[in-house]
């Protein structure tokens, strides 16, 4: 069942008539409206107020429980407005007795017999008094209004024409009247009352009224209604359905056996459609359907039958029922007072309720309690429910009326729901739906109230989340380039953020707000960020590190944070803490201090920082720490050089790359001073590879360092470098007994024989001895080697195999002592012979290839010289057709006669070539070659005469 929504509709300014005007006024209502005595009611109302005041303390005690109930309270479906535009006498001196709503007008009838006809917006159309007693029933066809009264009359009057009025007196109180829907044509209506008859009245041609009793004797008629050709009426025996054209009863539906007396509670009728009707009576609601079974027009009574679709049991007296929508009914219920007790002899009635229920299951969707004025002393028959179905531009209205008061109920829209959510402190839902209903300022205010409610409930975590949503929901427009001042909106949001941040921080709930603090647009006071960082420095350093990574350092005082963090270091030396201190130092432009912290914890990030910031020069005192930043003390002391080289490569490269900033002399001095000769060795080794010139001055030191830390590379260094002192190097090698290196040095200083003897005597390595002899290319050295080897078969064999052409094998073989056993001699000699044969074969092949290439190039040269070269003559006219033309490589062109004459080799009339009479085109190749030789012979110079003259002039 839905929760009860109590809607207080009391209005102290309601009505203009005073209670005193009702003195001694008594209205006796037979059907349910018990004696109404104004003075007594007024005093009882005052008494009720006094009771409420006495119970104030109890209400305060229950306030918390009420708040919890409000949280679960369902939203009402309707909103209510008190009716205040009716005449002042209505509800006060002349209580309401009956109500009718039509699409064009509304009718309010009173116990004094007066009818107030208004427009749907409650503007008066007319007011007239039709009866001398209470009006109990109204009916209309849209043109006229029929009213039935305790005075025994039925009055039919025009809605607008005061003169168009007629009355029918039935001599007994009339409780119900209903006009024929076609009243303007038929002039027919039905009525009934205490006479226990349902009477159909109609006027003939001459205006005389004739009455027909449809049924009689089954108790007073309590209600009737007419729609289409169906008349419905109720009395003690139940619900009667009549066929109007034939005036015959279709069916009767009996009342429940346990139903209260029929005349105590007035039935309420509402047609859902022309064939379906709602009947609310006492504690039940019937949904009755009238079915047409034939095709006759009009339908015969035999073709009509009714069936009850549903009977709903209601836990209250039904004072009105209407169709709300396809899924629900709107019911007005009266809750009778509890039975009298010793304490209360006249118990007060409860507030009436407007309910929405399912027409099939009776499930209650919502219920609103209406505190109408004077409800404590009213009965079920004093309440009325009607509906005005509205127009295209106006929503429908439900009228809930009592004898003393009235409200208009309308369907709630989004704004109503929004206001209700605010009223019930459902701020989350209100904020969610407010986006399209209110401006940003109002929406933000609602969000703040939501946050306040969460904090009141000690739900700080959710409050932090909501704070970000609420204050972040208002976008701040980007500022223009010239606008440096803070906008009003940004200022407002900043102040709001700061206010709430202080609430969280000072309340000990930093963790619930820290993640949501904005760092820009708006940027908050730096103190807030510093307090958050300080809190996490003490309680959760890992979280502080995350904020330092996420927050720009400009929003807080980094120096004060550094001071706090370095104070923390005194308590515990934390690697990660130092790393973050280094980051802060970098952010404030002090990378040197950052590097010191990184070097302290041997963080390789120091290398990148030094390289990026070009800080190597300022780091001279820390060069040893930089070079060993990736090495542990144990590794530096005992690890192989290869391991140290690998791990220190990046740092060594950094220092070598900065050799122009930090001179190698200072680096080496600082490293050796710190006792890290191995790092000096690796530094100089890398320096030599990158810049050999810069490393030349350290050659003697490198010899010593190679001898100490990497002997396998010493010999290679000695061979490639010429900058070291040979005597010092020899002394080092001799002291350390590095024979191969000493042999090389002796060889470089001309002490070949001593070197050879060391190789032979100390190393016993004939191969190295041979290699040394080859490298020196000294015949005396070979002689010494041969002399030493003649009594050593192993040496002789090695010489035969490796000496090659350096010594004559025949000479070597001849010097071998007879009878000496040399293992492998024969294969060695065979190898020598084979090598000689191979050498001769290669030489012969090379000679053949050379001869072939020479022949080829000679032929190419001969062909080139014998081949003529075709050329074009630009100015043909200056030459005779029989002339032989000669063109030099420079491009100058001459005829044969002109060239020889210019050279002085022939006269103008002399025939230059005996075969000149023969045309050039028919000369043989031999003739052409002979002719060319003749020309060459005649010319004193092989140069072009024109070019020769130009060179001579340039020399002058």
mmCIF file of C-alpha atoms in Angstrom, residues 109-460:
data_model
loop_
_atom_site.group_PDB
_atom_site.id
_atom_site.type_symbol
_atom_site.label_atom_id
_atom_site.label_comp_id
_atom_site.label_asym_id
_atom_site.label_seq_id
_atom_site.Cartn_x
_atom_site.Cartn_y
_atom_site.Cartn_z
ATOM 1 C CA UNK A 109 -25.351 23.523 -4.423
ATOM 2 C CA UNK A 110 -25.875 24.252 -0.723
ATOM 3 C CA UNK A 111 -27.912 23.052 2.196
ATOM 4 C CA UNK A 112 -29.752 26.380 2.021
ATOM 5 C CA UNK A 113 -31.144 25.487 -1.415
ATOM 6 C CA UNK A 114 -28.910 27.882 -3.384
ATOM 7 C CA UNK A 115 -27.060 27.026 -6.621
ATOM 8 C CA UNK A 116 -23.879 28.813 -7.613
ATOM 9 C CA UNK A 117 -23.120 28.365 -11.317
ATOM 10 C CA UNK A 118 -19.577 29.325 -12.368
ATOM 11 C CA UNK A 119 -17.244 28.975 -15.281
ATOM 12 C CA UNK A 120 -14.477 26.327 -14.975
ATOM 13 C CA UNK A 121 -12.180 29.074 -13.700
ATOM 14 C CA UNK A 122 -14.745 29.880 -10.944
ATOM 15 C CA UNK A 123 -16.104 33.107 -12.404
ATOM 16 C CA UNK A 124 -19.772 33.448 -11.543
ATOM 17 C CA UNK A 125 -22.363 32.797 -14.258
ATOM 18 C CA UNK A 126 -25.423 33.020 -12.048
ATOM 19 C CA UNK A 127 -26.576 32.300 -8.496
ATOM 20 C CA UNK A 128 -30.118 31.450 -7.669
ATOM 21 C CA UNK A 129 -32.050 29.845 -4.844
ATOM 22 C CA UNK A 130 -34.146 26.987 -6.134
ATOM 23 C CA UNK A 131 -35.083 25.199 -2.922
ATOM 24 C CA UNK A 132 -35.921 25.829 0.672
ATOM 25 C CA UNK A 133 -33.904 22.913 1.989
ATOM 26 C CA UNK A 134 -30.753 20.946 1.240
ATOM 27 C CA UNK A 135 -30.062 20.107 -2.383
ATOM 28 C CA UNK A 136 -29.029 16.456 -2.581
ATOM 29 C CA UNK A 137 -28.636 15.784 -6.318
ATOM 30 C CA UNK A 138 -27.726 17.629 -9.538
ATOM 31 C CA UNK A 139 -27.902 16.716 -13.203
ATOM 32 C CA UNK A 140 -27.346 18.559 -16.487
ATOM 33 C CA UNK A 141 -27.463 18.078 -20.231
ATOM 34 C CA UNK A 142 -25.234 21.078 -20.780
ATOM 35 C CA UNK A 143 -28.111 23.508 -21.266
ATOM 36 C CA UNK A 144 -30.198 23.175 -18.142
ATOM 37 C CA UNK A 145 -29.512 22.128 -14.565
ATOM 38 C CA UNK A 146 -31.800 19.809 -12.608
ATOM 39 C CA UNK A 147 -31.676 19.883 -8.815
ATOM 40 C CA UNK A 148 -33.411 17.616 -6.270
ATOM 41 C CA UNK A 149 -33.979 18.656 -2.667
ATOM 42 C CA UNK A 150 -35.253 17.648 0.712
ATOM 43 C CA UNK A 151 -38.098 20.082 0.073
ATOM 44 C CA UNK A 152 -39.599 17.457 -2.276
ATOM 45 C CA UNK A 153 -39.082 19.392 -5.466
ATOM 46 C CA UNK A 154 -37.101 18.946 -8.652
ATOM 47 C CA UNK A 155 -36.179 22.277 -10.230
ATOM 48 C CA UNK A 156 -34.942 22.496 -13.811
ATOM 49 C CA UNK A 157 -33.379 25.828 -14.742
ATOM 50 C CA UNK A 158 -31.401 27.230 -17.658
ATOM 51 C CA UNK A 159 -27.735 27.683 -17.110
ATOM 52 C CA UNK A 160 -27.809 31.251 -18.405
ATOM 53 C CA UNK A 161 -31.486 32.361 -18.631
ATOM 54 C CA UNK A 162 -32.900 33.199 -15.217
ATOM 55 C CA UNK A 163 -36.445 33.172 -16.597
ATOM 56 C CA UNK A 164 -36.189 29.639 -17.989
ATOM 57 C CA UNK A 165 -37.026 27.648 -14.847
ATOM 58 C CA UNK A 166 -39.578 25.019 -13.914
ATOM 59 C CA UNK A 167 -40.278 22.925 -10.813
ATOM 60 C CA UNK A 168 -41.936 19.604 -10.064
ATOM 61 C CA UNK A 169 -43.159 18.925 -6.557
ATOM 62 C CA UNK A 170 -43.139 15.281 -5.484
ATOM 63 C CA UNK A 171 -44.303 16.085 -1.929
ATOM 64 C CA UNK A 172 -41.660 13.856 -0.405
ATOM 65 C CA UNK A 173 -37.904 14.537 -0.116
ATOM 66 C CA UNK A 174 -36.171 13.814 -3.434
ATOM 67 C CA UNK A 175 -32.681 12.347 -3.058
ATOM 68 C CA UNK A 176 -31.735 11.817 -6.723
ATOM 69 C CA UNK A 177 -32.487 13.265 -10.157
ATOM 70 C CA UNK A 178 -31.044 12.585 -13.623
ATOM 71 C CA UNK A 179 -31.910 14.199 -16.945
ATOM 72 C CA UNK A 180 -32.309 12.338 -20.192
ATOM 73 C CA UNK A 181 -29.144 13.030 -22.214
ATOM 74 C CA UNK A 182 -31.556 14.216 -24.954
ATOM 75 C CA UNK A 183 -33.543 16.360 -22.534
ATOM 76 C CA UNK A 184 -33.867 19.234 -24.996
ATOM 77 C CA UNK A 185 -35.876 16.883 -27.216
ATOM 78 C CA UNK A 186 -37.620 14.522 -24.833
ATOM 79 C CA UNK A 187 -38.029 16.806 -21.776
ATOM 80 C CA UNK A 188 -37.676 13.656 -19.664
ATOM 81 C CA UNK A 189 -35.940 12.999 -16.341
ATOM 82 C CA UNK A 190 -35.994 10.407 -13.594
ATOM 83 C CA UNK A 191 -36.005 11.043 -9.870
ATOM 84 C CA UNK A 192 -36.500 9.264 -6.570
ATOM 85 C CA UNK A 193 -36.341 9.685 -2.856
ATOM 86 C CA UNK A 194 -38.091 8.729 0.343
ATOM 87 C CA UNK A 195 -41.239 7.858 -1.620
ATOM 88 C CA UNK A 196 -39.359 4.649 -2.474
ATOM 89 C CA UNK A 197 -40.183 5.062 -6.180
ATOM 90 C CA UNK A 198 -38.048 5.645 -9.234
ATOM 91 C CA UNK A 199 -40.172 7.976 -11.327
ATOM 92 C CA UNK A 200 -39.728 8.913 -14.978
ATOM 93 C CA UNK A 201 -41.219 12.329 -15.670
ATOM 94 C CA UNK A 202 -41.842 13.839 -19.091
ATOM 95 C CA UNK A 203 -43.785 16.770 -20.522
ATOM 96 C CA UNK A 204 -46.314 16.386 -23.254
ATOM 97 C CA UNK A 205 -47.298 18.677 -26.135
ATOM 98 C CA UNK A 206 -49.207 21.035 -23.914
ATOM 99 C CA UNK A 207 -46.490 21.225 -21.272
ATOM 100 C CA UNK A 208 -48.239 18.902 -18.870
ATOM 101 C CA UNK A 209 -45.969 16.558 -16.962
ATOM 102 C CA UNK A 210 -46.701 12.877 -16.853
ATOM 103 C CA UNK A 211 -44.986 10.595 -14.342
ATOM 104 C CA UNK A 212 -44.267 6.898 -14.780
ATOM 105 C CA UNK A 213 -43.093 4.762 -11.870
ATOM 106 C CA UNK A 214 -40.313 2.445 -13.033
ATOM 107 C CA UNK A 215 -40.264 0.552 -9.751
ATOM 108 C CA UNK A 216 -41.591 1.050 -6.215
ATOM 109 C CA UNK A 217 -41.446 -0.346 -2.762
ATOM 110 C CA UNK A 218 -37.855 -1.546 -2.416
ATOM 111 C CA UNK A 219 -36.682 1.300 -0.174
ATOM 112 C CA UNK A 220 -35.774 4.959 -0.685
ATOM 113 C CA UNK A 221 -33.958 5.840 -3.890
ATOM 114 C CA UNK A 222 -30.502 6.983 -2.870
ATOM 115 C CA UNK A 223 -28.955 7.827 -6.280
ATOM 116 C CA UNK A 224 -29.667 7.675 -9.995
ATOM 117 C CA UNK A 225 -27.947 8.510 -13.260
ATOM 118 C CA UNK A 226 -28.789 8.310 -16.955
ATOM 119 C CA UNK A 227 -26.453 7.826 -19.897
ATOM 120 C CA UNK A 228 -27.407 6.727 -23.388
ATOM 121 C CA UNK A 229 -30.373 4.406 -23.046
ATOM 122 C CA UNK A 230 -29.292 3.078 -19.610
ATOM 123 C CA UNK A 231 -30.656 4.301 -16.288
ATOM 124 C CA UNK A 232 -28.982 3.253 -13.074
ATOM 125 C CA UNK A 233 -30.512 3.651 -9.639
ATOM 126 C CA UNK A 234 -29.707 2.466 -6.093
ATOM 127 C CA UNK A 235 -31.846 1.685 -3.054
ATOM 128 C CA UNK A 236 -31.903 -0.809 -0.177
ATOM 129 C CA UNK A 237 -32.259 -3.766 -2.501
ATOM 130 C CA UNK A 238 -29.158 -2.986 -4.541
ATOM 131 C CA UNK A 239 -28.172 -1.561 -7.896
ATOM 132 C CA UNK A 240 -30.852 -1.407 -10.602
ATOM 133 C CA UNK A 241 -30.141 -1.076 -14.316
ATOM 134 C CA UNK A 242 -33.049 0.000 -16.559
ATOM 135 C CA UNK A 243 -33.539 0.170 -20.285
ATOM 136 C CA UNK A 244 -34.872 3.705 -20.835
ATOM 137 C CA UNK A 245 -36.683 3.254 -24.177
ATOM 138 C CA UNK A 246 -38.706 0.274 -22.902
ATOM 139 C CA UNK A 247 -38.691 1.399 -19.256
ATOM 140 C CA UNK A 248 -37.800 -2.132 -18.306
ATOM 141 C CA UNK A 249 -35.281 -3.387 -15.822
ATOM 142 C CA UNK A 250 -32.187 -5.017 -17.281
ATOM 143 C CA UNK A 251 -30.817 -6.422 -14.043
ATOM 144 C CA UNK A 252 -30.465 -5.937 -10.333
ATOM 145 C CA UNK A 253 -27.202 -6.332 -8.458
ATOM 146 C CA UNK A 254 -27.702 -7.071 -4.805
ATOM 147 C CA UNK A 255 -25.798 -5.308 -2.093
ATOM 148 C CA UNK A 256 -23.427 -7.385 0.059
ATOM 149 C CA UNK A 257 -25.134 -8.954 3.057
ATOM 150 C CA UNK A 258 -22.781 -7.281 5.509
ATOM 151 C CA UNK A 259 -23.197 -3.856 3.910
ATOM 152 C CA UNK A 260 -24.329 -1.015 6.201
ATOM 153 C CA UNK A 261 -27.772 0.530 5.867
ATOM 154 C CA UNK A 262 -28.269 1.882 2.372
ATOM 155 C CA UNK A 263 -29.654 5.230 3.507
ATOM 156 C CA UNK A 264 -26.632 6.011 5.730
ATOM 157 C CA UNK A 265 -24.112 6.528 2.889
ATOM 158 C CA UNK A 266 -24.968 8.085 -0.399
ATOM 159 C CA UNK A 267 -23.903 6.047 -3.487
ATOM 160 C CA UNK A 268 -21.516 7.667 -5.975
ATOM 161 C CA UNK A 269 -21.886 7.019 -9.718
ATOM 162 C CA UNK A 270 -19.393 7.721 -12.511
ATOM 163 C CA UNK A 271 -19.617 6.508 -16.105
ATOM 164 C CA UNK A 272 -16.330 5.298 -17.605
ATOM 165 C CA UNK A 273 -17.949 4.828 -21.015
ATOM 166 C CA UNK A 274 -21.542 4.559 -22.340
ATOM 167 C CA UNK A 275 -21.510 0.874 -21.360
ATOM 168 C CA UNK A 276 -19.336 0.823 -18.234
ATOM 169 C CA UNK A 277 -20.101 2.480 -14.928
ATOM 170 C CA UNK A 278 -18.386 2.859 -11.552
ATOM 171 C CA UNK A 279 -20.525 2.644 -8.423
ATOM 172 C CA UNK A 280 -18.991 3.534 -5.086
ATOM 173 C CA UNK A 281 -21.171 2.668 -2.124
ATOM 174 C CA UNK A 282 -20.092 2.401 1.475
ATOM 175 C CA UNK A 283 -16.967 0.182 1.575
ATOM 176 C CA UNK A 284 -17.126 -1.194 -1.988
ATOM 177 C CA UNK A 285 -16.730 -0.159 -5.591
ATOM 178 C CA UNK A 286 -18.473 -1.988 -8.429
ATOM 179 C CA UNK A 287 -17.305 -1.874 -12.014
ATOM 180 C CA UNK A 288 -20.364 -2.835 -14.037
ATOM 181 C CA UNK A 289 -20.482 -3.405 -17.751
ATOM 182 C CA UNK A 290 -23.688 -3.316 -19.814
ATOM 183 C CA UNK A 291 -23.489 -5.621 -22.820
ATOM 184 C CA UNK A 292 -25.505 -5.433 -26.016
ATOM 185 C CA UNK A 293 -26.250 -8.945 -27.320
ATOM 186 C CA UNK A 294 -28.309 -8.106 -30.445
ATOM 187 C CA UNK A 295 -28.181 -5.903 -33.521
ATOM 188 C CA UNK A 296 -31.518 -4.107 -33.119
ATOM 189 C CA UNK A 297 -31.565 -0.328 -33.335
ATOM 190 C CA UNK A 298 -32.530 0.822 -30.826
ATOM 191 C CA UNK A 299 -31.511 -2.183 -28.757
ATOM 192 C CA UNK A 300 -34.283 -4.182 -27.186
ATOM 193 C CA UNK A 301 -34.263 -4.778 -23.470
ATOM 194 C CA UNK A 302 -33.859 -8.480 -24.161
ATOM 195 C CA UNK A 303 -30.642 -7.678 -25.980
ATOM 196 C CA UNK A 304 -29.175 -6.008 -22.908
ATOM 197 C CA UNK A 305 -27.493 -7.637 -19.981
ATOM 198 C CA UNK A 306 -25.050 -6.527 -17.329
ATOM 199 C CA UNK A 307 -22.095 -8.131 -15.659
ATOM 200 C CA UNK A 308 -19.935 -7.112 -12.741
ATOM 201 C CA UNK A 309 -16.319 -6.991 -13.863
ATOM 202 C CA UNK A 310 -14.829 -6.212 -10.466
ATOM 203 C CA UNK A 311 -15.854 -5.496 -6.919
ATOM 204 C CA UNK A 312 -13.192 -3.672 -4.939
ATOM 205 C CA UNK A 313 -13.244 -3.614 -1.156
ATOM 206 C CA UNK A 314 -12.090 -0.309 0.257
ATOM 207 C CA UNK A 315 -10.895 0.271 3.823
ATOM 208 C CA UNK A 316 -12.888 3.517 3.996
ATOM 209 C CA UNK A 317 -16.252 4.884 3.049
ATOM 210 C CA UNK A 318 -16.384 5.865 -0.616
ATOM 211 C CA UNK A 319 -17.369 9.521 -0.988
ATOM 212 C CA UNK A 320 -16.481 9.736 -4.669
ATOM 213 C CA UNK A 321 -14.983 7.655 -7.471
ATOM 214 C CA UNK A 322 -13.740 8.593 -10.956
ATOM 215 C CA UNK A 323 -11.633 7.140 -13.721
ATOM 216 C CA UNK A 324 -8.119 8.618 -13.451
ATOM 217 C CA UNK A 325 -6.481 6.801 -16.359
ATOM 218 C CA UNK A 326 -6.571 3.369 -17.972
ATOM 219 C CA UNK A 327 -4.578 1.910 -15.091
ATOM 220 C CA UNK A 328 -6.111 3.558 -12.034
ATOM 221 C CA UNK A 329 -9.208 4.947 -10.329
ATOM 222 C CA UNK A 330 -9.378 8.128 -8.268
ATOM 223 C CA UNK A 331 -11.260 7.538 -5.017
ATOM 224 C CA UNK A 332 -12.287 9.963 -2.271
ATOM 225 C CA UNK A 333 -12.643 8.063 1.007
ATOM 226 C CA UNK A 334 -13.994 9.057 4.378
ATOM 227 C CA UNK A 335 -12.480 7.581 7.517
ATOM 228 C CA UNK A 336 -15.122 7.458 10.255
ATOM 229 C CA UNK A 337 -14.200 8.340 13.819
ATOM 230 C CA UNK A 338 -13.201 5.540 16.183
ATOM 231 C CA UNK A 339 -15.786 4.196 18.612
ATOM 232 C CA UNK A 340 -16.453 6.313 21.725
ATOM 233 C CA UNK A 341 -14.420 5.581 24.814
ATOM 234 C CA UNK A 342 -14.376 6.657 28.428
ATOM 235 C CA UNK A 343 -11.901 9.426 27.558
ATOM 236 C CA UNK A 344 -13.612 10.530 24.341
ATOM 237 C CA UNK A 345 -17.380 10.445 24.192
ATOM 238 C CA UNK A 346 -17.482 12.204 20.848
ATOM 239 C CA UNK A 347 -14.442 11.050 18.882
ATOM 240 C CA UNK A 348 -13.370 13.112 15.897
ATOM 241 C CA UNK A 349 -13.398 11.884 12.334
ATOM 242 C CA UNK A 350 -10.125 11.298 10.526
ATOM 243 C CA UNK A 351 -8.961 13.265 7.514
ATOM 244 C CA UNK A 352 -10.451 12.250 4.170
ATOM 245 C CA UNK A 353 -8.130 10.686 1.603
ATOM 246 C CA UNK A 354 -7.658 10.851 -2.134
ATOM 247 C CA UNK A 355 -6.435 7.490 -3.383
ATOM 248 C CA UNK A 356 -5.265 6.059 -6.679
ATOM 249 C CA UNK A 357 -5.988 2.332 -6.938
ATOM 250 C CA UNK A 358 -5.857 -0.326 -9.599
ATOM 251 C CA UNK A 359 -9.312 -1.068 -11.109
ATOM 252 C CA UNK A 360 -8.452 -4.764 -11.370
ATOM 253 C CA UNK A 361 -6.482 -5.666 -8.250
ATOM 254 C CA UNK A 362 -7.353 -2.833 -5.925
ATOM 255 C CA UNK A 363 -3.628 -2.149 -5.344
ATOM 256 C CA UNK A 364 -3.136 1.314 -3.958
ATOM 257 C CA UNK A 365 -0.645 3.462 -5.856
ATOM 258 C CA UNK A 366 -0.824 6.601 -3.772
ATOM 259 C CA UNK A 367 -2.893 8.207 -1.058
ATOM 260 C CA UNK A 368 -3.091 11.829 0.052
ATOM 261 C CA UNK A 369 -4.643 12.917 3.335
ATOM 262 C CA UNK A 370 -6.568 16.156 2.948
ATOM 263 C CA UNK A 371 -6.955 18.298 6.069
ATOM 264 C CA UNK A 372 -10.032 20.135 4.891
ATOM 265 C CA UNK A 373 -11.566 22.666 7.238
ATOM 266 C CA UNK A 374 -13.922 21.177 9.800
ATOM 267 C CA UNK A 375 -13.280 17.577 8.705
ATOM 268 C CA UNK A 376 -13.412 16.449 12.343
ATOM 269 C CA UNK A 377 -17.230 16.794 12.481
ATOM 270 C CA UNK A 378 -18.193 15.844 8.959
ATOM 271 C CA UNK A 379 -19.651 12.590 7.640
ATOM 272 C CA UNK A 380 -19.128 10.568 4.467
ATOM 273 C CA UNK A 381 -22.079 12.235 2.704
ATOM 274 C CA UNK A 382 -20.554 15.674 3.271
ATOM 275 C CA UNK A 383 -17.764 15.038 0.727
ATOM 276 C CA UNK A 384 -17.965 15.266 -3.048
ATOM 277 C CA UNK A 385 -15.620 14.430 -5.915
ATOM 278 C CA UNK A 386 -15.919 15.764 -9.446
ATOM 279 C CA UNK A 387 -13.783 16.199 -12.524
ATOM 280 C CA UNK A 388 -13.555 18.891 -15.141
ATOM 281 C CA UNK A 389 -11.882 17.263 -18.140
ATOM 282 C CA UNK A 390 -10.175 20.386 -19.352
ATOM 283 C CA UNK A 391 -9.556 21.715 -22.846
ATOM 284 C CA UNK A 392 -6.802 21.657 -25.407
ATOM 285 C CA UNK A 393 -4.843 24.297 -23.527
ATOM 286 C CA UNK A 394 -5.906 23.531 -19.937
ATOM 287 C CA UNK A 395 -5.291 20.422 -17.877
ATOM 288 C CA UNK A 396 -8.139 18.558 -16.246
ATOM 289 C CA UNK A 397 -9.044 19.380 -12.668
ATOM 290 C CA UNK A 398 -10.382 17.241 -9.873
ATOM 291 C CA UNK A 399 -12.608 18.974 -7.342
ATOM 292 C CA UNK A 400 -12.536 17.636 -3.798
ATOM 293 C CA UNK A 401 -15.232 19.337 -1.760
ATOM 294 C CA UNK A 402 -16.683 19.105 1.705
ATOM 295 C CA UNK A 403 -19.517 20.983 3.344
ATOM 296 C CA UNK A 404 -16.981 23.425 4.762
ATOM 297 C CA UNK A 405 -14.100 23.539 2.350
ATOM 298 C CA UNK A 406 -12.840 22.662 -1.116
ATOM 299 C CA UNK A 407 -9.656 22.085 -3.048
ATOM 300 C CA UNK A 408 -8.767 21.639 -6.702
ATOM 301 C CA UNK A 409 -6.446 18.751 -7.518
ATOM 302 C CA UNK A 410 -4.401 18.775 -10.701
ATOM 303 C CA UNK A 411 -1.792 16.414 -12.055
ATOM 304 C CA UNK A 412 1.733 17.271 -11.022
ATOM 305 C CA UNK A 413 4.296 18.351 -13.610
ATOM 306 C CA UNK A 414 8.075 18.363 -13.473
ATOM 307 C CA UNK A 415 8.181 21.597 -11.528
ATOM 308 C CA UNK A 416 5.811 20.169 -8.926
ATOM 309 C CA UNK A 417 7.905 17.041 -8.617
ATOM 310 C CA UNK A 418 10.990 19.188 -8.274
ATOM 311 C CA UNK A 419 9.414 21.299 -5.512
ATOM 312 C CA UNK A 420 8.226 18.165 -3.716
ATOM 313 C CA UNK A 421 11.696 16.645 -3.812
ATOM 314 C CA UNK A 422 13.104 19.816 -2.283
ATOM 315 C CA UNK A 423 10.423 19.852 0.377
ATOM 316 C CA UNK A 424 11.116 16.218 1.276
ATOM 317 C CA UNK A 425 14.862 16.848 1.272
ATOM 318 C CA UNK A 426 15.402 14.435 -1.565
ATOM 319 C CA UNK A 427 18.175 16.638 -2.841
ATOM 320 C CA UNK A 428 19.931 14.080 -4.995
ATOM 321 C CA UNK A 429 16.894 13.462 -7.183
ATOM 322 C CA UNK A 430 16.083 17.167 -7.204
ATOM 323 C CA UNK A 431 19.583 18.030 -8.359
ATOM 324 C CA UNK A 432 19.554 15.400 -11.079
ATOM 325 C CA UNK A 433 16.317 16.691 -12.593
ATOM 326 C CA UNK A 434 17.108 20.388 -12.085
ATOM 327 C CA UNK A 435 19.353 20.680 -15.112
ATOM 328 C CA UNK A 436 16.516 21.719 -17.424
ATOM 329 C CA UNK A 437 14.327 23.389 -14.805
ATOM 330 C CA UNK A 438 16.450 26.009 -13.046
ATOM 331 C CA UNK A 439 19.503 28.143 -13.713
ATOM 332 C CA UNK A 440 23.004 27.168 -12.672
ATOM 333 C CA UNK A 441 22.915 29.256 -9.509
ATOM 334 C CA UNK A 442 19.735 27.637 -8.196
ATOM 335 C CA UNK A 443 20.973 24.219 -9.214
ATOM 336 C CA UNK A 444 24.222 24.792 -7.371
ATOM 337 C CA UNK A 445 22.279 25.846 -4.244
ATOM 338 C CA UNK A 446 20.315 22.605 -4.355
ATOM 339 C CA UNK A 447 23.544 20.660 -4.739
ATOM 340 C CA UNK A 448 24.955 22.435 -1.686
ATOM 341 C CA UNK A 449 21.916 21.403 0.326
ATOM 342 C CA UNK A 450 22.483 17.853 -0.872
ATOM 343 C CA UNK A 451 26.070 18.026 0.373
ATOM 344 C CA UNK A 452 24.956 19.462 3.704
ATOM 345 C CA UNK A 453 22.479 16.631 4.183
ATOM 346 C CA UNK A 454 25.204 14.053 3.506
ATOM 347 C CA UNK A 455 27.534 15.677 6.007
ATOM 348 C CA UNK A 456 24.746 15.837 8.570
ATOM 349 C CA UNK A 457 24.409 12.086 8.056
ATOM 350 C CA UNK A 458 28.202 11.695 8.492
ATOM 351 C CA UNK A 459 28.480 10.418 4.923
ATOM 352 C CA UNK A 460 31.637 12.377 4.147
#
